[in-house]
Every structure is written in structure tokens, then in C-alpha cells.
Amino acid sequence: MILRKSAKEIELMAAAGAVVASTLALAHERLEPGITMVELDRILEEHIVSHGAKPTSKGYKGYPAATCISPNEMIVHGIPGPYAAQEGDVISVDVGVTKDGWITDSCATFGVGEISTEAQALLDACQAALDAGIEAAQLGAVIGDISEAVQTVVEGAGFSVVRTLVGHGVGKHYHEDPQVPNFVTSYRGPELREGMTIAIEPMITAGGPDVYIHDDGWSISSEDGSLTAHFEHTVAITADGPRVLTRPARVLVP
Ligand code: MF3
Ligand code: CO
């Protein structure tokens, strides 16, 4: 069942989204060689809490940290640990926050210092795929239009879309209907209607599309060890077009 949100509820989600956006901006600022993932997670959790919000991931199905931080070949759900960022890494930081009962979800992949040309191309393609997916999220379109837009950009750049992980509705719950795949199937999904709020999140690799779950039961990496990228925004479907609820404000970090 797709839960649509009123204009007032979308404003509440946008307030949660502002916290997510400033948290990711802070992650970008602090992600320098030497910082450990667990240190970064602590900094981000403090930021979230000091802005009157809660990290949605913490305790979600038993997840042990505030954020998911996934370096290099790890694509999602990395549990922040002792790994220290190194020059040339690409590190995905996935943040969900709950504020006044409303959740938004966003992720960005950041390069640490100088990164390779291929790594930069991967990040650029994933960001462009997310932008295309958002642009396709128009009233009257269907979920499959978003999927197609994302897949076209990613595969056009020579990269692969992961099949076993998908975007999702978001609101009172972290994961709501509908699913938002990053690839096309014969089922093109429900029509986009006013008040739907969805997390669009291309998860891509520089190699093949297959992934595996680590023994910790959470972290997921590319099967072939290739570099990965993940960008995500929470988007509301409105009569004026897609509204990104997790876009950074002009002043990124207060
Ligand atoms: N933010 C993730 C998503 O996009 C969900 C993380 S769930 C967690 O769906 F428990 F791993 F944090
Ligand atoms: Co998500």
C-alpha cells in the first residue's frame, strides 16, 4: 500500500531532509585521509541528535550504528568500523533521520583526496543517473520511467546497475511501498501520484552487477571487487514536479 503525504506532512519531511543534507555535507567535510569510519559515524550521530533528530538506521532491524559507511567495493550497509579513509578511496555515506516522526533518506559517495579517473567517472555517472531518475519522477509517469532513466545513464557510461537492491517509498516508515528499481522489468510499477514520497537510489558498480553479503549480515560488496557508487535522494511527487527533500541548503554546515 502506497502512503501518500499531505502538503503539511511533506514540509515535515523536508525538515528531516534538511538535517540529512547537512549531515552529508559534514561527512564530506570530515572525510579526509586517516579518519576512521567509526569516528565519522560518531560525528554524524552527534550532528543529527543536536539538530533534534534521530538516526533512523540505529537499531533498525538490529543495525548497530547511526549511519551506513561503505568504502570502495562495499556498496551499502557498511557498519562503521576501524577502517581509516585513504587517499583515493570512494566512500558512500548513507544517512536516514527521523524528525517529528518523519523520515528521509539520502546517500552520497565521496572521493577522498585525489581519486582515479575511472573512480571519478563512476561517481559522475551515478550522480547523473540519480538526477535523471529525479527528472523522470513526474506526475502521471510510472516507477518504471524512473528505473529506465537511471539504467540508461548508468549503462550508457559503461557501468552496471545492481539488481538485488532497490529504492523505496519513505515517510513514517524507513521502507514503504513502492519499490523503486534501478533497472527495467516488464512490470513498470504504479503511476506516480501527488504526495508520494520515494527514495531514488542508484547503486552501481564499475564491474558486474552481482553483490554478496558479508559475514556481519549487513555489509554488501560487489562480487568481483570492483568499485561501487551510491547516490540517493528522498523525492516528493508534486503538481509542480519532483521536489527533492534532501537537497543541501546554501549554508551547508552550521
Ligand atoms: N538507508 C538505507 C536505505 O537506503 C537503509 C539502511 S538500513 C540499515 O534503504 F539498517 F542498514 F541502516
Ligand atoms: Co534508501
Tab-separated table of C-alpha atoms and ligand atoms in Angstrom:
chain	number	residue	atom	x	y	z
A	1	MET	CA	0.000	0.000	0.000
A	2	ILE	CA	1.394	3.366	-1.007
A	3	LEU	CA	1.028	6.003	1.714
A	4	ARG	CA	0.665	9.456	0.183
A	5	LYS	CA	1.525	12.540	2.229
A	6	SER	CA	-0.291	15.839	2.643
A	7	ALA	CA	1.423	19.150	1.878
A	8	LYS	CA	1.936	19.647	5.613
A	9	GLU	CA	3.481	16.209	6.010
A	10	ILE	CA	5.814	16.894	3.102
A	11	GLU	CA	7.007	20.051	4.885
A	12	LEU	CA	7.755	17.950	7.967
A	13	MET	CA	9.693	15.521	5.796
A	14	ALA	CA	11.594	18.445	4.267
A	15	ALA	CA	12.647	19.491	7.771
A	16	ALA	CA	14.010	15.982	8.351
A	17	GLY	CA	15.602	16.204	4.902
A	18	ALA	CA	17.460	19.377	5.819
A	19	VAL	CA	19.110	17.508	8.696
A	20	VAL	CA	20.084	14.656	6.367
A	21	ALA	CA	21.552	17.123	3.873
A	22	SER	CA	23.648	18.966	6.449
A	23	THR	CA	24.800	15.624	7.870
A	24	LEU	CA	26.074	14.552	4.451
A	25	ALA	CA	27.756	17.925	3.978
A	26	LEU	CA	29.516	17.411	7.299
A	27	ALA	CA	30.563	13.910	6.213
A	28	HIS	CA	32.060	15.391	3.055
A	29	GLU	CA	33.968	17.963	5.065
A	30	ARG	CA	35.334	15.442	7.572
A	31	LEU	CA	36.177	12.606	5.174
A	32	GLU	CA	39.917	13.053	4.965
A	33	PRO	CA	42.713	10.507	4.955
A	34	GLY	CA	43.101	8.989	8.432
A	35	ILE	CA	39.592	9.410	9.779
A	36	THR	CA	38.109	6.072	10.792
A	37	MET	CA	34.605	5.076	9.814
A	38	VAL	CA	33.579	4.717	13.448
A	39	GLU	CA	34.857	8.239	14.229
A	40	LEU	CA	32.933	9.635	11.303
A	41	ASP	CA	29.771	7.803	12.397
A	42	ARG	CA	30.074	9.295	15.898
A	43	ILE	CA	30.488	12.819	14.484
A	44	LEU	CA	27.457	12.380	12.241
A	45	GLU	CA	25.310	10.942	15.029
A	46	GLU	CA	26.143	13.916	17.260
A	47	HIS	CA	25.197	16.279	14.450
A	48	ILE	CA	21.866	14.532	13.874
A	49	VAL	CA	20.958	14.441	17.554
A	50	SER	CA	21.985	18.069	18.113
A	51	HIS	CA	19.554	19.032	15.327
A	52	GLY	CA	16.591	17.485	17.110
A	53	ALA	CA	16.535	14.307	15.059
A	54	LYS	CA	17.354	10.625	15.431
A	55	PRO	CA	19.465	8.402	13.173
A	56	THR	CA	16.818	6.102	11.700
A	57	SER	CA	19.276	3.313	10.920
A	58	LYS	CA	20.323	2.874	14.572
A	59	GLY	CA	18.501	-0.179	15.859
A	60	TYR	CA	16.623	-0.651	12.568
A	61	LYS	CA	16.246	-4.440	12.359
A	62	GLY	CA	19.112	-4.518	14.860
A	63	TYR	CA	21.517	-2.401	12.802
A	64	PRO	CA	24.259	-1.298	15.236
A	65	ALA	CA	25.354	2.175	14.027
A	66	ALA	CA	23.882	5.595	13.244
A	67	THR	CA	24.875	5.646	9.579
A	68	CYS	CA	25.997	3.225	6.888
A	69	ILE	CA	29.511	3.912	5.598
A	70	SER	CA	30.681	1.763	2.719
A	71	PRO	CA	34.193	2.152	1.259
A	72	ASN	CA	35.270	1.275	-2.287
A	73	GLU	CA	33.921	-2.150	-3.360
A	74	MET	CA	31.437	-2.086	-0.491
A	75	ILE	CA	28.192	-0.714	-1.874
A	76	VAL	CA	25.705	-0.433	1.000
A	77	HIS	CA	25.051	-1.104	4.686
A	78	GLY	CA	28.699	-0.879	5.752
A	79	ILE	CA	28.873	-0.945	9.550
A	80	PRO	CA	31.322	1.832	10.502
A	81	GLY	CA	34.427	0.174	11.918
A	82	PRO	CA	38.172	0.731	12.409
A	83	TYR	CA	38.924	1.225	8.698
A	84	ALA	CA	40.673	4.570	8.136
A	85	ALA	CA	39.971	6.535	4.959
A	86	GLN	CA	42.856	6.607	2.494
A	87	GLU	CA	43.703	8.972	-0.319
A	88	GLY	CA	41.982	7.682	-3.471
A	89	ASP	CA	39.096	5.924	-1.696
A	90	VAL	CA	35.469	6.402	-2.685
A	91	ILE	CA	33.252	6.171	0.367
A	92	SER	CA	29.444	6.041	0.417
A	93	VAL	CA	27.732	7.628	3.390
A	94	ASP	CA	24.049	6.691	3.733
A	95	VAL	CA	22.017	8.677	6.259
A	96	GLY	CA	18.409	8.336	7.351
A	97	VAL	CA	16.993	10.620	10.015
A	98	THR	CA	13.697	10.735	11.859
A	99	LYS	CA	12.415	14.150	12.938
A	100	ASP	CA	8.977	14.686	14.445
A	101	GLY	CA	8.125	11.155	13.331
A	102	TRP	CA	9.038	11.677	9.670
A	103	ILE	CA	11.931	10.004	7.899
A	104	THR	CA	14.092	10.991	4.957
A	105	ASP	CA	16.951	9.046	3.434
A	106	SER	CA	19.917	10.157	1.339
A	107	CYS	CA	23.332	8.919	0.332
A	108	ALA	CA	26.355	10.303	-1.446
A	109	THR	CA	29.671	8.783	-2.453
A	110	PHE	CA	32.660	10.985	-1.730
A	111	GLY	CA	36.178	10.765	-3.096
A	112	VAL	CA	38.966	11.052	-0.523
A	113	GLY	CA	41.623	13.446	-1.857
A	114	GLU	CA	42.678	12.671	-5.417
A	115	ILE	CA	40.764	9.782	-6.962
A	116	SER	CA	41.381	7.886	-10.191
A	117	THR	CA	39.795	8.991	-13.461
A	118	GLU	CA	37.719	5.814	-13.502
A	119	ALA	CA	36.504	6.362	-9.951
A	120	GLN	CA	35.503	9.921	-10.831
A	121	ALA	CA	33.648	8.677	-13.912
A	122	LEU	CA	31.779	6.165	-11.744
A	123	LEU	CA	30.737	8.860	-9.265
A	124	ASP	CA	29.720	11.224	-12.057
A	125	ALA	CA	27.610	8.518	-13.750
A	126	CYS	CA	25.855	7.599	-10.511
A	127	GLN	CA	25.104	11.250	-9.717
A	128	ALA	CA	23.859	11.827	-13.276
A	129	ALA	CA	21.700	8.698	-13.051
A	130	LEU	CA	20.109	9.977	-9.853
A	131	ASP	CA	19.461	13.364	-11.495
A	132	ALA	CA	17.841	11.616	-14.479
A	133	GLY	CA	15.736	9.469	-12.158
A	134	ILE	CA	14.533	12.546	-10.282
A	135	GLU	CA	13.715	14.316	-13.544
A	136	ALA	CA	11.596	11.310	-14.580
A	137	ALA	CA	9.607	11.447	-11.332
A	138	GLN	CA	6.772	13.468	-12.828
A	139	LEU	CA	3.082	13.249	-12.068
A	140	GLY	CA	1.493	10.686	-14.372
A	141	ALA	CA	4.719	8.826	-15.078
A	142	VAL	CA	5.247	5.364	-13.587
A	143	ILE	CA	8.020	3.977	-11.395
A	144	GLY	CA	9.410	2.190	-14.457
A	145	ASP	CA	10.119	5.568	-16.065
A	146	ILE	CA	12.460	6.365	-13.177
A	147	SER	CA	14.081	2.931	-13.448
A	148	GLU	CA	14.588	3.348	-17.169
A	149	ALA	CA	16.115	6.824	-16.819
A	150	VAL	CA	18.577	5.601	-14.188
A	151	GLN	CA	19.561	2.438	-16.049
A	152	THR	CA	20.064	4.276	-19.336
A	153	VAL	CA	22.550	6.719	-17.819
A	154	VAL	CA	24.485	4.083	-15.868
A	155	GLU	CA	24.783	1.572	-18.700
A	156	GLY	CA	25.433	4.343	-21.214
A	157	ALA	CA	28.528	5.211	-19.183
A	158	GLY	CA	29.648	1.565	-19.275
A	159	PHE	CA	28.809	0.688	-15.662
A	160	SER	CA	26.420	-1.849	-14.081
A	161	VAL	CA	23.256	-1.462	-12.058
A	162	VAL	CA	22.869	-3.764	-9.051
A	163	ARG	CA	19.696	-5.861	-9.310
A	164	THR	CA	19.208	-7.103	-5.767
A	165	LEU	CA	18.945	-3.673	-4.129
A	166	VAL	CA	16.220	-1.141	-4.914
A	167	GLY	CA	14.907	2.260	-3.850
A	168	HIS	CA	11.696	2.551	-1.880
A	169	GLY	CA	8.877	4.660	-0.557
A	170	VAL	CA	9.740	6.510	2.660
A	171	GLY	CA	7.766	8.522	5.221
A	172	LYS	CA	6.558	7.351	8.631
A	173	HIS	CA	8.456	4.163	7.833
A	174	TYR	CA	12.015	3.771	6.537
A	175	HIS	CA	10.893	1.423	3.774
A	176	GLU	CA	7.414	1.782	2.315
A	177	ASP	CA	5.837	0.802	-0.972
A	178	PRO	CA	6.554	1.127	-3.810
A	179	GLN	CA	9.887	-0.419	-4.669
A	180	VAL	CA	11.965	1.781	-6.985
A	181	PRO	CA	14.267	-0.465	-9.040
A	182	ASN	CA	17.225	0.954	-10.924
A	183	PHE	CA	16.563	-1.336	-13.876
A	184	VAL	CA	13.655	-2.048	-16.151
A	185	THR	CA	11.462	-5.128	-15.940
A	186	SER	CA	8.199	-5.958	-17.695
A	187	TYR	CA	6.339	-4.708	-14.602
A	188	ARG	CA	6.555	-0.919	-14.867
A	189	GLY	CA	5.037	-0.304	-11.473
A	190	PRO	CA	2.432	2.103	-10.152
A	191	GLU	CA	1.664	5.537	-11.530
A	192	LEU	CA	3.249	8.476	-9.708
A	193	ARG	CA	0.652	10.493	-7.879
A	194	GLU	CA	0.727	13.660	-5.829
A	195	GLY	CA	2.013	13.141	-2.293
A	196	MET	CA	4.055	10.028	-2.982
A	197	THR	CA	7.486	10.245	-1.348
A	198	ILE	CA	10.176	7.941	-2.656
A	199	ALA	CA	13.878	7.330	-2.173
A	200	ILE	CA	15.543	7.088	-5.577
A	201	GLU	CA	18.914	5.438	-5.150
A	202	PRO	CA	21.078	4.143	-7.986
A	203	MET	CA	23.608	1.593	-6.686
A	204	ILE	CA	26.180	0.885	-9.357
A	205	THR	CA	29.490	-0.880	-9.925
A	206	ALA	CA	32.402	-0.400	-12.272
A	207	GLY	CA	32.294	-4.156	-12.993
A	208	GLY	CA	29.451	-6.666	-12.957
A	209	PRO	CA	26.067	-6.273	-11.255
A	210	ASP	CA	26.448	-9.088	-8.701
A	211	VAL	CA	26.936	-8.427	-4.994
A	212	TYR	CA	27.382	-10.508	-1.829
A	213	ILE	CA	26.579	-10.030	1.843
A	214	HIS	CA	29.482	-10.161	4.303
A	215	ASP	CA	29.513	-12.393	7.385
A	216	ASP	CA	28.382	-9.474	9.563
A	217	GLY	CA	24.969	-9.943	7.923
A	218	TRP	CA	24.821	-6.316	6.775
A	219	SER	CA	27.656	-5.074	4.572
A	220	ILE	CA	27.210	-5.713	0.874
A	221	SER	CA	30.045	-5.588	-1.663
A	222	SER	CA	30.482	-6.124	-5.370
A	223	GLU	CA	31.117	-9.802	-6.108
A	224	ASP	CA	34.049	-9.001	-8.417
A	225	GLY	CA	35.650	-6.454	-6.074
A	226	SER	CA	35.013	-3.583	-8.480
A	227	LEU	CA	34.482	-0.042	-7.198
A	228	THR	CA	30.920	0.976	-6.378
A	229	ALA	CA	28.900	4.173	-6.027
A	230	HIS	CA	25.553	5.051	-4.466
A	231	PHE	CA	23.673	8.348	-4.591
A	232	GLU	CA	20.212	8.772	-3.112
A	233	HIS	CA	17.630	11.474	-2.519
A	234	THR	CA	14.181	11.449	-0.989
A	235	VAL	CA	11.804	12.978	-3.518
A	236	ALA	CA	8.177	14.101	-3.199
A	237	ILE	CA	5.899	13.879	-6.233
A	238	THR	CA	4.094	17.216	-6.506
A	239	ALA	CA	1.945	19.039	-9.050
A	240	ASP	CA	4.945	21.326	-9.639
A	241	GLY	CA	7.223	18.388	-10.420
A	242	PRO	CA	9.612	16.343	-8.324
A	243	ARG	CA	10.685	18.041	-5.112
A	244	VAL	CA	13.960	16.853	-3.606
A	245	LEU	CA	13.531	16.834	0.173
A	246	THR	CA	17.160	16.054	0.984
A	247	ARG	CA	18.860	18.730	-1.121
A	248	PRO	CA	21.534	20.711	0.724
A	249	ALA	CA	20.661	24.277	1.661
A	250	ARG	CA	23.052	27.044	0.601
A	251	VAL	CA	24.697	27.109	4.018
A	252	LEU	CA	25.775	23.523	4.286
A	253	VAL	CA	27.159	23.161	7.773
A	254	PRO	CA	26.002	25.493	10.528
B	1	MF3	N1	19.418	3.924	4.235
B	1	MF3	C1	19.309	2.576	3.782
B	1	MF3	C2	18.405	2.554	2.565
B	1	MF3	O1	18.577	3.310	1.682
B	1	MF3	C3	18.759	1.687	4.827
B	1	MF3	C4	19.766	1.305	5.810
B	1	MF3	S1	19.049	0.210	6.875
B	1	MF3	C5	20.285	-0.101	7.951
B	1	MF3	O2	17.496	1.810	2.426
B	1	MF3	F1	19.745	-0.716	8.914
B	1	MF3	F2	21.230	-0.769	7.332
B	1	MF3	F3	20.800	1.031	8.351
B	2	CO	CO	17.182	4.230	0.884
